[in-house]
Short mmCIF file of C-alpha atoms in Angstrom, two decimals:
data_model
loop_
_atom_site.label_atom_id
_atom_site.label_comp_id
_atom_site.label_asym_id
_atom_site.label_seq_id
_atom_site.Cartn_x
_atom_site.Cartn_y
_atom_site.Cartn_z
CA UNK A 1 125.01 137.74 107.03
CA UNK A 2 125.46 134.13 108.09
CA UNK A 3 122.24 134.15 110.15
CA UNK A 4 120.37 135.76 107.27
CA UNK A 5 121.58 133.01 104.93
CA UNK A 6 120.48 130.29 107.36
CA UNK A 7 117.09 131.94 107.77
CA UNK A 8 116.66 132.23 103.99
CA UNK A 9 117.50 128.53 103.57
CA UNK A 10 114.98 127.54 106.23
CA UNK A 11 112.25 129.68 104.70
CA UNK A 12 113.05 128.24 101.28
CA UNK A 13 112.77 124.69 102.59
CA UNK A 14 109.46 125.46 104.27
CA UNK A 15 108.04 126.99 101.09
CA UNK A 16 109.33 124.01 99.07
CA UNK A 17 107.61 121.54 101.40
CA UNK A 18 104.33 123.47 101.45
CA UNK A 19 104.17 124.13 97.71
CA UNK A 20 105.66 120.83 96.55
CA UNK A 21 103.52 118.22 94.85
CA UNK A 22 101.98 115.77 97.28
CA UNK A 23 102.86 112.14 96.64
CA UNK A 24 100.47 109.24 96.88
CA UNK A 25 103.04 106.40 96.77
CA UNK A 26 106.27 106.27 98.79
CA UNK A 27 108.90 103.59 98.18
CA UNK A 28 110.14 103.76 101.79
CA UNK A 29 109.10 105.29 105.09
CA UNK A 30 112.30 107.39 105.08
CA UNK A 31 110.67 109.58 102.41
CA UNK A 32 108.21 110.67 105.08
CA UNK A 33 110.62 112.74 107.16
CA UNK A 34 109.41 114.24 110.43
CA UNK A 35 110.72 117.63 109.26
CA UNK A 36 108.36 117.67 106.28
CA UNK A 37 105.44 116.21 108.22
CA UNK A 38 105.70 118.79 111.00
CA UNK A 39 105.80 121.65 108.48
CA UNK A 40 102.74 120.28 106.68
CA UNK A 41 100.82 119.83 109.92
CA UNK A 42 101.65 123.33 111.19
CA UNK A 43 100.72 124.86 107.83
CA UNK A 44 97.36 123.10 107.79
CA UNK A 45 96.72 124.02 111.42
CA UNK A 46 97.18 127.67 110.50
CA UNK A 47 95.19 127.46 107.27
CA UNK A 48 92.26 125.40 108.58
CA UNK A 49 91.60 126.29 112.20
CA UNK A 50 87.85 125.80 112.35
CA UNK A 51 86.83 122.40 113.72
CA UNK A 52 83.81 120.42 112.58
CA UNK A 53 83.73 121.97 109.09
CA UNK A 54 84.26 120.04 105.86
CA UNK A 55 86.72 121.57 103.36
CA UNK A 56 86.20 119.47 100.23
CA UNK A 57 88.99 119.22 97.67
CA UNK A 58 88.14 119.70 93.98
CA UNK A 59 90.68 117.09 92.85
CA UNK A 60 88.86 114.25 94.63
CA UNK A 61 85.81 112.26 93.61
CA UNK A 62 83.08 112.18 96.25
CA UNK A 63 79.97 110.05 96.48
CA UNK A 64 77.19 111.37 98.70
CA UNK A 65 75.02 109.10 100.82
CA UNK A 66 71.49 109.54 102.11
CA UNK A 67 72.30 109.94 105.81
CA UNK A 68 69.71 109.28 108.54
CA UNK A 69 67.91 111.01 111.38
CA UNK A 70 71.17 111.72 113.23
CA UNK A 71 73.58 111.99 110.30
CA UNK A 72 72.72 114.91 108.05
CA UNK A 73 75.32 114.14 105.37
CA UNK A 74 77.50 111.21 104.24
CA UNK A 75 80.34 111.73 101.77
CA UNK A 76 82.79 109.06 100.62
CA UNK A 77 86.14 110.03 99.10
CA UNK A 78 86.97 107.61 96.28
CA UNK A 79 90.60 108.49 95.59
CA UNK A 80 92.36 109.69 98.72
CA UNK A 81 94.95 107.02 99.56
CA UNK A 82 98.59 107.08 100.64
CA UNK A 83 100.75 103.99 100.11
CA UNK A 84 104.13 103.32 101.73
CA UNK A 85 106.21 100.39 100.52
CA UNK A 86 109.21 98.55 101.96
CA UNK A 87 108.10 98.54 105.62
CA UNK A 88 109.90 96.11 107.94
CA UNK A 89 108.92 95.27 111.51
CA UNK A 90 111.59 96.33 114.02
CA UNK A 91 111.93 93.45 116.51
CA UNK A 92 113.58 95.68 119.11
CA UNK A 93 110.68 98.12 118.87
CA UNK A 94 108.21 95.23 119.27
CA UNK A 95 110.02 94.10 122.44
CA UNK A 96 109.83 97.61 123.92
CA UNK A 97 106.15 97.85 122.98
CA UNK A 98 105.38 94.54 124.67
CA UNK A 99 107.18 95.61 127.84
CA UNK A 100 105.37 98.98 127.97
CA UNK A 101 101.93 97.42 127.44
CA UNK A 102 102.46 94.47 129.79
CA UNK A 103 102.73 91.51 127.39
CA UNK A 104 104.72 88.36 128.03
CA UNK A 105 108.11 89.16 126.50
CA UNK A 106 108.91 85.52 125.68
CA UNK A 107 105.78 84.38 123.84
CA UNK A 108 107.07 85.25 120.36
CA UNK A 109 103.84 86.99 119.32
CA UNK A 110 103.45 90.47 117.92
CA UNK A 111 100.52 92.11 119.77
CA UNK A 112 97.24 92.56 117.93
CA UNK A 113 97.34 96.36 118.38
CA UNK A 114 101.02 96.80 117.51
CA UNK A 115 100.52 97.04 113.73
CA UNK A 116 98.69 100.36 114.11
CA UNK A 117 101.90 102.00 115.35
CA UNK A 118 103.47 101.31 111.94
CA UNK A 119 100.95 103.66 110.33
CA UNK A 120 101.75 106.82 112.28
CA UNK A 121 103.79 108.60 109.58
CA UNK A 122 101.44 107.67 106.69
CA UNK A 123 98.49 108.70 108.86
CA UNK A 124 100.00 112.11 109.60
CA UNK A 125 100.79 112.52 105.90
CA UNK A 126 97.14 111.79 105.09
CA UNK A 127 95.70 114.17 107.69
CA UNK A 128 98.11 117.00 106.81
CA UNK A 129 97.52 116.73 103.06
CA UNK A 130 95.49 119.37 101.22
CA UNK A 131 93.01 116.65 100.21
CA UNK A 132 92.05 115.83 103.80
CA UNK A 133 88.77 117.65 104.42
CA UNK A 134 89.09 118.45 108.14
CA UNK A 135 91.38 120.55 110.28
CA UNK A 136 93.96 118.53 112.27
CA UNK A 137 93.09 120.60 115.34
CA UNK A 138 91.20 118.67 117.99
CA UNK A 139 90.68 115.40 116.13
CA UNK A 140 89.40 112.88 118.69
CA UNK A 141 89.89 109.13 118.32
CA UNK A 142 86.44 107.73 119.18
CA UNK A 143 86.35 104.21 117.69
CA UNK A 144 88.73 101.52 116.47
CA UNK A 145 88.24 98.21 114.70
CA UNK A 146 91.09 95.77 114.07
CA UNK A 147 91.09 92.56 112.03
CA UNK A 148 94.07 90.24 112.06
CA UNK A 149 93.94 87.82 109.13
CA UNK A 150 97.49 86.47 109.46
CA UNK A 151 99.69 86.98 112.55
CA UNK A 152 102.28 89.66 111.88
CA UNK A 153 105.09 87.55 113.35
CA UNK A 154 104.93 85.38 110.23
CA UNK A 155 106.18 88.40 108.25
CA UNK A 156 108.90 89.55 110.63
CA UNK A 157 111.55 89.29 107.88
CA UNK A 158 109.33 90.36 105.00
CA UNK A 159 108.62 93.75 103.49
CA UNK A 160 105.13 95.12 104.02
CA UNK A 161 103.13 97.73 102.13
CA UNK A 162 100.96 100.08 104.16
CA UNK A 163 97.83 101.68 102.72
CA UNK A 164 96.00 104.54 104.45
CA UNK A 165 92.79 105.83 102.92
CA UNK A 166 89.83 108.04 103.77
CA UNK A 167 86.59 106.08 103.50
CA UNK A 168 83.78 108.34 104.65
CA UNK A 169 82.92 111.68 106.25
CA UNK A 170 79.68 111.97 108.25
CA UNK A 171 78.15 115.26 109.38
CA UNK A 172 76.35 115.30 112.74
CA UNK A 173 75.10 118.08 114.98
CA UNK A 174 78.11 117.49 117.23
CA UNK A 175 80.63 117.68 114.37
CA UNK A 176 82.09 115.54 111.58
CA UNK A 177 83.24 111.94 111.87
CA UNK A 178 85.76 110.46 109.44
CA UNK A 179 86.59 106.78 108.88
CA UNK A 180 90.21 106.06 107.95
CA UNK A 181 91.11 102.58 106.71
CA UNK A 182 94.54 101.08 107.48
CA UNK A 183 95.81 98.01 105.63
CA UNK A 184 99.08 96.09 105.99
CA UNK A 185 99.79 94.08 102.84
CA UNK A 186 102.33 91.32 102.16
CA UNK A 187 102.58 90.96 98.40
CA UNK A 188 98.88 91.06 97.47
CA UNK A 189 97.62 89.62 100.75
CA UNK A 190 96.05 91.74 103.46
CA UNK A 191 97.45 90.46 106.77
CA UNK A 192 96.07 93.20 109.07
CA UNK A 193 93.33 95.80 108.68
CA UNK A 194 92.11 98.60 110.90
CA UNK A 195 89.32 101.15 110.72
CA UNK A 196 89.91 104.30 112.76
CA UNK A 197 87.08 106.77 113.40
CA UNK A 198 87.99 110.34 114.32
CA UNK A 199 85.68 113.16 115.40
CA UNK A 200 86.16 116.82 114.56
CA UNK A 201 83.90 118.50 117.09
CA UNK A 202 81.76 121.39 115.86
CA UNK A 203 81.70 124.76 117.58
CA UNK A 204 78.09 124.27 118.65
CA UNK A 205 78.81 120.87 120.09
CA UNK A 206 78.40 120.49 123.85
CA UNK A 207 79.49 117.37 125.72
CA UNK A 208 76.58 115.27 126.92
CA UNK A 209 76.31 115.09 130.66
CA UNK A 210 76.87 111.67 132.15
CA UNK A 211 75.95 110.34 135.57
CA UNK A 212 78.81 109.59 137.98
CA UNK A 213 78.07 105.90 137.78
CA UNK A 214 75.73 103.58 135.97
CA UNK A 215 75.09 100.09 134.73
CA UNK A 216 77.78 99.28 132.19
CA UNK A 217 76.77 95.66 131.71
CA UNK A 218 77.60 92.43 133.49
CA UNK A 219 81.14 91.02 133.48
CA UNK A 220 82.51 87.87 135.07
CA UNK A 221 85.87 89.17 136.28
CA UNK A 222 87.64 92.40 137.15
CA UNK A 223 91.19 93.55 137.86
CA UNK A 224 92.89 96.80 138.74
CA UNK A 225 94.99 98.57 136.11
CA UNK A 226 97.78 100.96 136.99
CA UNK A 227 98.39 103.87 134.60
CA UNK A 228 101.98 105.13 135.05
CA UNK A 229 102.61 108.85 134.75
CA UNK A 230 105.29 108.40 132.08
CA UNK A 231 103.46 105.94 129.81
CA UNK A 232 102.30 108.76 127.51
CA UNK A 233 105.83 109.91 126.70
CA UNK A 234 107.11 106.32 126.48
CA UNK A 235 104.30 105.32 124.11
CA UNK A 236 104.95 108.41 121.97
CA UNK A 237 108.63 107.49 121.65
CA UNK A 238 107.71 104.00 120.41
CA UNK A 239 104.88 104.90 118.05
CA UNK A 240 105.43 108.51 116.99
CA UNK A 241 102.07 109.66 118.40
CA UNK A 242 103.25 112.95 119.93
CA UNK A 243 99.85 114.55 120.50
CA UNK A 244 100.51 117.12 123.27
CA UNK A 245 97.63 116.04 125.53
CA UNK A 246 99.38 112.67 126.07
CA UNK A 247 102.72 114.07 127.22
CA UNK A 248 103.01 116.58 130.06
CA UNK A 249 100.75 118.47 132.42
CA UNK A 250 101.53 121.83 130.80
CA UNK A 251 100.99 120.56 127.25
CA UNK A 252 97.73 118.83 128.21
CA UNK A 253 96.57 122.02 129.98
CA UNK A 254 97.02 124.00 126.75
CA UNK A 255 94.46 121.69 125.13
CA UNK A 256 91.98 121.90 127.99
CA UNK A 257 92.91 118.87 130.10
CA UNK A 258 93.81 119.11 133.79
CA UNK A 259 96.40 116.34 133.42
CA UNK A 260 97.88 114.34 130.52
CA UNK A 261 95.72 111.47 129.29
CA UNK A 262 96.82 107.99 128.30
CA UNK A 263 96.79 107.07 124.61
CA UNK A 264 93.60 105.20 123.84
CA UNK A 265 95.51 102.55 121.90
CA UNK A 266 97.86 102.03 124.88
CA UNK A 267 94.86 101.46 127.14
CA UNK A 268 93.28 99.06 124.66
CA UNK A 269 96.52 97.15 124.12
CA UNK A 270 97.13 97.04 127.89
CA UNK A 271 93.79 95.28 128.42
CA UNK A 272 94.53 92.69 125.72
CA UNK A 273 97.94 92.08 127.30
CA UNK A 274 96.24 91.45 130.64
CA UNK A 275 93.87 88.92 129.08
CA UNK A 276 96.71 87.09 127.35
CA UNK A 277 98.84 86.93 130.48
CA UNK A 278 96.06 85.71 132.76
CA UNK A 279 94.81 83.03 130.38
CA UNK A 280 98.14 82.26 128.68
CA UNK A 281 96.47 83.03 125.35
CA UNK A 282 98.21 83.37 122.02
CA UNK A 283 96.28 85.34 119.43
CA UNK A 284 97.87 83.49 116.52
CA UNK A 285 94.72 83.05 114.46
CA UNK A 286 92.20 85.35 112.82
CA UNK A 287 90.75 87.81 115.32
CA UNK A 288 88.63 90.94 115.38
CA UNK A 289 88.95 93.60 118.07
CA UNK A 290 86.42 96.44 118.26
CA UNK A 291 86.62 99.36 120.65
CA UNK A 292 84.79 102.59 121.53
CA UNK A 293 86.75 105.22 123.44
CA UNK A 294 84.57 107.00 126.01
CA UNK A 295 86.29 109.29 128.50
CA UNK A 296 89.94 110.32 129.01
CA UNK A 297 92.10 108.21 131.33
CA UNK A 298 94.37 110.56 133.25
CA UNK A 299 98.01 109.79 134.08
CA UNK A 300 99.06 108.71 136.62
CA UNK A 301 95.90 106.95 137.62
CA UNK A 302 94.01 103.82 138.54
CA UNK A 303 91.36 102.05 136.52
CA UNK A 304 89.32 98.87 136.72
CA UNK A 305 89.25 96.35 133.90
CA UNK A 306 86.13 94.17 133.71
CA UNK A 307 85.90 91.28 131.26
CA UNK A 308 84.46 87.90 130.34
CA UNK A 309 86.32 84.61 130.09
CA UNK A 310 87.82 84.63 126.55
CA UNK A 311 88.42 80.87 126.60
CA UNK A 312 84.79 79.72 126.74
CA UNK A 313 84.50 78.91 123.03
CA UNK A 314 86.36 79.65 119.82
CA UNK A 315 83.60 81.83 118.42
CA UNK A 316 82.49 83.52 121.65
CA UNK A 317 82.80 87.27 122.11
CA UNK A 318 84.87 88.47 125.03
CA UNK A 319 83.48 91.78 126.33
CA UNK A 320 85.85 94.27 127.96
CA UNK A 321 85.23 97.44 129.95
CA UNK A 322 87.77 99.84 131.44
CA UNK A 323 86.31 102.33 133.88
CA UNK A 324 87.36 104.76 136.57
CA UNK A 325 87.73 103.02 139.91
CA UNK A 326 85.83 105.51 142.09
CA UNK A 327 83.08 106.79 139.78
CA UNK A 328 82.55 103.87 137.36
CA UNK A 329 82.76 106.31 134.45
CA UNK A 330 83.77 104.20 131.40
CA UNK A 331 87.02 104.90 129.59
CA UNK A 332 86.54 102.31 126.85
CA UNK A 333 84.37 99.37 125.89
CA UNK A 334 85.69 96.63 123.62
CA UNK A 335 85.00 93.18 122.27
CA UNK A 336 87.40 90.47 121.11
CA UNK A 337 86.33 87.54 118.99
CA UNK A 338 87.81 84.85 116.83
CA UNK A 339 86.79 85.29 113.20
CA UNK A 340 86.88 81.65 112.11
#
């Protein structure tokens, strides 16, 4: 009887979470409990299992674009935003993040890529909502743009408001891309903004073959990068990004990978940390960081980081490439520049 009662309570909670009204504004991140988020994600995984297919929601306003030769359809969602208020930066978490990604622990800065980790719960809430038009299964992070308008360390004691919104869906032969905008606000001022592009691969999509090597551009310098075997789990603990293919060999194998792969944002942040350490740089101004994620970086592993001198001029663009040491297959390409 006791077990039956417990089971009934659990089922009731699950039904309540699934059928409850979805909020658009949260007054604190504690309202986004992992229990509710996991239930919502699992429910949507079961309900929408087909990748690369748009499931438009009747409650949203969409504006269609013209597309082009490659993009057969563009649709912008005008009113799909989640806002979370009362966010504070955890200094202890920042210190752990800096250690994991290789930053100088004593420079007082908050890394350029760190702010994205604050958005993990709101992002999961957005993707698991009924209004999100793609299945959560197999979403691939393919591009990232970051703009820092004011260094986050200036708001270490302040409360921030996070906004996560869907900007555009684009239909291609290989699947559907979606742009998700991330904004960190202090009062009415945007201090940090990111644009994340995810790909939901279609069933007819086939990976394009790539040569084992190739000309990936000319770079002035290069260094080796070590990829520890436990950095996936450690990064997940800090950021909340628990995607199974980043964790263990068995969980990565279930998703089609021979070994776990490093988080793309860890790899990107690790390269910026290396630049800052080698040149004793402080990114305390207005900067833009753009990145395209190419191929998985397996853990443990070795990679090569190639880059330009970022200190040549204030407005110069520093190009960055991370590639496999033996085959020269690129893992990511990026550029860092000062905005003003």
